PDB file of C-alpha atoms in Angstrom:
ATOM      1  CA  ARG A   1      -5.000 -23.436  17.363  1.00 69.00           C
ATOM      2  CA  LEU A   2      -3.059 -20.562  15.843  1.00 79.00           C
ATOM      3  CA  SER A   3       0.683 -20.213  15.529  1.00 82.00           C
ATOM      4  CA  ARG A   4       2.110 -16.994  16.872  1.00 81.00           C
ATOM      5  CA  ALA A   5       5.222 -14.956  17.444  1.00 83.00           C
ATOM      6  CA  ARG A   6       5.875 -12.001  19.739  1.00 86.00           C
ATOM      7  CA  ILE A   7       7.712  -9.208  17.935  1.00 83.00           C
ATOM      8  CA  ASP A   8       8.442  -5.873  19.616  1.00 85.00           C
ATOM      9  CA  GLY A   9       5.946  -6.743  22.346  1.00 88.00           C
ATOM     10  CA  ILE A  10       3.088  -7.487  19.914  1.00 86.00           C
ATOM     11  CA  ASP A  11       1.605 -10.938  19.337  1.00 87.00           C
ATOM     12  CA  TRP A  12       1.173 -11.803  15.650  1.00 84.00           C
ATOM     13  CA  PHE A  13      -0.955 -14.823  14.663  1.00 83.00           C
ATOM     14  CA  TRP A  14      -1.311 -16.960  11.538  1.00 82.00           C
ATOM     15  CA  PRO A  15      -3.110 -20.229  10.756  1.00 80.00           C
ATOM     16  CA  ALA A  16      -1.586 -23.368  12.262  1.00 75.00           C
ATOM     17  CA  GLY A  17       0.628 -25.166   9.774  1.00 76.00           C
ATOM     18  CA  GLU A  18       1.265 -21.980   7.770  1.00 77.00           C
ATOM     19  CA  ASN A  19       4.923 -20.965   7.700  1.00 74.00           C
ATOM     20  CA  PRO A  20       5.154 -17.161   7.370  1.00 71.00           C
ATOM     21  CA  LEU A  21       8.757 -17.543   6.198  1.00 70.00           C
ATOM     22  CA  SER A  22       7.987 -19.915   3.322  1.00 71.00           C
ATOM     23  CA  ARG A  23       9.018 -19.009  -0.226  1.00 70.00           C
ATOM     24  CA  ARG A  24       5.335 -18.669  -1.044  1.00 70.00           C
ATOM     25  CA  HIS A  25       5.406 -15.321   0.758  1.00 70.00           C
ATOM     26  CA  GLU A  26       8.425 -13.860  -1.016  1.00 78.00           C
ATOM     27  CA  PRO A  27       7.660 -10.458  -2.567  1.00 82.00           C
ATOM     28  CA  ASP A  28       7.788  -9.951  -6.306  1.00 88.00           C
ATOM     29  CA  ASP A  29       8.838  -6.801  -8.148  1.00 91.00           C
ATOM     30  CA  ALA A  30       5.269  -5.660  -8.811  1.00 95.00           C
ATOM     31  CA  ALA A  31       3.909  -2.337  -7.620  1.00 97.00           C
ATOM     32  CA  ARG A  32       0.357  -2.307  -6.306  1.00 96.00           C
ATOM     33  CA  LEU A  33      -2.070   0.532  -5.682  1.00 97.00           C
ATOM     34  CA  LEU A  34      -4.441  -0.501  -2.918  1.00 96.00           C
ATOM     35  CA  ALA A  35      -7.898   0.782  -2.120  1.00 94.00           C
ATOM     36  CA  PRO A  36      -8.172   2.567   1.240  1.00 92.00           C
ATOM     37  CA  PHE A  37     -10.386  -0.286   2.456  1.00 92.00           C
ATOM     38  CA  ASP A  38      -8.138  -3.147   1.316  1.00 93.00           C
ATOM     39  CA  PRO A  39      -7.596  -5.672   4.145  1.00 89.00           C
ATOM     40  CA  ILE A  40      -3.895  -4.714   4.249  1.00 88.00           C
ATOM     41  CA  VAL A  41      -4.835  -1.064   4.743  1.00 93.00           C
ATOM     42  CA  TRP A  42      -8.066  -0.797   6.735  1.00 90.00           C
ATOM     43  CA  ASP A  43      -6.451  -1.661  10.076  1.00 90.00           C
ATOM     44  CA  ARG A  44      -4.569   1.645  10.342  1.00 91.00           C
ATOM     45  CA  ARG A  45      -2.720   0.657  13.519  1.00 90.00           C
ATOM     46  CA  ARG A  46      -1.404  -2.528  11.914  1.00 90.00           C
ATOM     47  CA  PHE A  47      -0.454  -0.628   8.748  1.00 94.00           C
ATOM     48  CA  GLU A  48       1.601   1.810  10.800  1.00 93.00           C
ATOM     49  CA  LEU A  49       3.253  -1.018  12.768  1.00 91.00           C
ATOM     50  CA  PHE A  50       4.205  -2.815   9.544  1.00 88.00           C
ATOM     51  CA  TRP A  51       5.491   0.133   7.546  1.00 91.00           C
ATOM     52  CA  ARG A  52       6.281   2.796  10.130  1.00 91.00           C
ATOM     53  CA  TRP A  53       4.206   5.581   8.644  1.00 93.00           C
ATOM     54  CA  PRO A  54       0.602   6.656   9.201  1.00 93.00           C
ATOM     55  CA  TYR A  55      -1.811   6.149   6.335  1.00 94.00           C
ATOM     56  CA  ARG A  56      -5.077   8.048   6.724  1.00 92.00           C
ATOM     57  CA  PHE A  57      -8.156   8.036   4.496  1.00 94.00           C
ATOM     58  CA  GLU A  58      -8.801  11.755   4.052  1.00 95.00           C
ATOM     59  CA  ALA A  59     -11.906  11.961   1.867  1.00 94.00           C
ATOM     60  CA  TYR A  60     -13.867  13.335   4.832  1.00 94.00           C
ATOM     61  CA  THR A  61     -11.058  15.598   6.025  1.00 96.00           C
ATOM     62  CA  PRO A  62     -11.403  19.281   5.113  1.00 97.00           C
ATOM     63  CA  ALA A  63      -9.161  20.031   2.099  1.00 95.00           C
ATOM     64  CA  PRO A  64      -6.798  22.399   3.942  1.00 96.00           C
ATOM     65  CA  LYS A  65      -6.040  19.696   6.527  1.00 96.00           C
ATOM     66  CA  ARG A  66      -5.308  16.853   4.080  1.00 96.00           C
ATOM     67  CA  VAL A  67      -1.787  15.502   3.983  1.00 95.00           C
ATOM     68  CA  LEU A  68      -2.012  12.650   1.462  1.00 95.00           C
ATOM     69  CA  GLY A  69      -4.992  13.795  -0.614  1.00 94.00           C
ATOM     70  CA  TYR A  70      -8.703  13.236  -1.066  1.00 94.00           C
ATOM     71  CA  TYR A  71      -8.593   9.554  -2.048  1.00 94.00           C
ATOM     72  CA  ALA A  72      -4.965   8.475  -1.653  1.00 96.00           C
ATOM     73  CA  LEU A  73      -4.257   4.894  -2.683  1.00 97.00           C
ATOM     74  CA  PRO A  74      -1.429   3.263  -0.714  1.00 97.00           C
ATOM     75  CA  LEU A  75       1.431   2.229  -2.979  1.00 97.00           C
ATOM     76  CA  LEU A  76       3.173  -1.073  -2.295  1.00 96.00           C
ATOM     77  CA  TRP A  77       6.390  -2.174  -3.924  1.00 96.00           C
ATOM     78  CA  ARG A  78       7.933  -5.524  -3.132  1.00 92.00           C
ATOM     79  CA  ASP A  79       7.328  -5.919   0.601  1.00 88.00           C
ATOM     80  CA  ARG A  80       7.009  -2.245   1.557  1.00 93.00           C
ATOM     81  CA  ALA A  81       4.365   0.453   1.513  1.00 96.00           C
ATOM     82  CA  VAL A  82       6.507   3.160  -0.070  1.00 97.00           C
ATOM     83  CA  GLY A  83       3.939   5.898  -0.612  1.00 97.00           C
ATOM     84  CA  TRP A  84       0.568   6.719  -2.106  1.00 97.00           C
ATOM     85  CA  ALA A  85      -1.083   7.909  -5.298  1.00 97.00           C
ATOM     86  CA  ASN A  86      -3.995  10.173  -6.064  1.00 96.00           C
ATOM     87  CA  VAL A  87      -5.200   9.302  -9.542  1.00 96.00           C
ATOM     88  CA  GLY A  88      -7.595  11.340 -11.604  1.00 94.00           C
ATOM     89  CA  VAL A  89      -8.719  11.103 -15.219  1.00 95.00           C
ATOM     90  CA  ARG A  90      -8.601  13.997 -17.665  1.00 94.00           C
ATOM     91  CA  ASP A  91      -9.373  13.761 -21.364  1.00 92.00           C
ATOM     92  CA  GLY A  92      -9.407   9.967 -21.101  1.00 90.00           C
ATOM     93  CA  ARG A  93      -5.922   9.778 -19.580  1.00 91.00           C
ATOM     94  CA  LEU A  94      -4.769   8.942 -16.083  1.00 94.00           C
ATOM     95  CA  GLN A  95      -3.357  11.841 -14.120  1.00 96.00           C
ATOM     96  CA  PRO A  96      -1.408  10.230 -11.256  1.00 97.00           C
ATOM     97  CA  ALA A  97       0.140  12.247  -8.447  1.00 97.00           C
ATOM     98  CA  ILE A  98       2.571  10.023  -6.554  1.00 97.00           C
ATOM     99  CA  GLY A  99       3.792  10.749  -3.028  1.00 96.00           C
ATOM    100  CA  PHE A 100       6.465   8.933  -1.064  1.00 97.00           C
ATOM    101  CA  PHE A 101       6.988   8.318   2.589  1.00 94.00           C
ATOM    102  CA  GLY A 102      10.733   8.656   2.668  1.00 92.00           C
ATOM    103  CA  PRO A 103      12.959   9.296  -0.321  1.00 93.00           C
ATOM    104  CA  ARG A 104      11.464   9.278  -3.806  1.00 95.00           C
ATOM    105  CA  LEU A 105      12.114   5.959  -5.529  1.00 96.00           C
ATOM    106  CA  THR A 106      13.713   6.363  -8.942  1.00 95.00           C
ATOM    107  CA  GLN A 107      15.258   2.931  -9.572  1.00 95.00           C
ATOM    108  CA  ALA A 108      14.391   1.459 -12.959  1.00 97.00           C
ATOM    109  CA  PRO A 109      12.708  -1.672 -11.487  1.00 96.00           C
ATOM    110  CA  PHE A 110      10.375   0.496  -9.396  1.00 97.00           C
ATOM    111  CA  THR A 111       9.485   2.940 -12.167  1.00 97.00           C
ATOM    112  CA  ALA A 112       8.782   0.035 -14.551  1.00 98.00           C
ATOM    113  CA  ALA A 113       6.593  -1.659 -11.923  1.00 98.00           C
ATOM    114  CA  LEU A 114       4.693   1.571 -11.260  1.00 98.00           C
ATOM    115  CA  ASP A 115       4.163   2.121 -14.998  1.00 97.00           C
ATOM    116  CA  ASP A 116       2.795  -1.436 -15.248  1.00 97.00           C
ATOM    117  CA  GLU A 117       0.396  -0.832 -12.352  1.00 98.00           C
ATOM    118  CA  LEU A 118      -0.848   2.440 -13.850  1.00 97.00           C
ATOM    119  CA  HIS A 119      -1.331   0.640 -17.184  1.00 96.00           C
ATOM    120  CA  ARG A 120      -3.437  -2.024 -15.394  1.00 96.00           C
ATOM    121  CA  LEU A 121      -5.502   0.726 -13.743  1.00 96.00           C
ATOM    122  CA  HIS A 122      -5.949   2.405 -17.133  1.00 95.00           C
ATOM    123  CA  GLY A 123      -7.339  -0.848 -18.564  1.00 95.00           C
ATOM    124  CA  PHE A 124      -9.493  -1.513 -15.503  1.00 94.00           C
ATOM    125  CA  LEU A 125     -11.124   1.896 -15.928  1.00 94.00           C
ATOM    126  CA  GLY A 126     -11.755   1.173 -19.612  1.00 94.00           C
ATOM    127  CA  LEU A 127      -9.836   4.237 -20.800  1.00 92.00           C
ATOM    128  CA  THR A 128      -8.797   4.529 -24.432  1.00 71.00           C
TER     129      THR A 128
END
């Protein structure tokens, strides 16, 4: 049996015994770049319901019709999807292009968290 709640006319489910309001689910200050096929992202309808903006994977969209970019990675900060990043590599260095849905975030905690995430991506890619 699953626990559920109806919010704005939509039924949301979670495992029985799991409290979605527990401290375990509190957001941290980390920024995360997600792959377009991450479980949080792949259900586009759910993504839009959660964060009130449409994320679309545009790799197969003709270039002139792209809005977010060829391989935009959704950008999460705390408990919100605040934008996206297209990240390339040139001369061994990351070349991120960050976009925001809504106002550009410039607060020091966000910029530090984004720098940390880009540093993790740099290491993951094995860049010097």
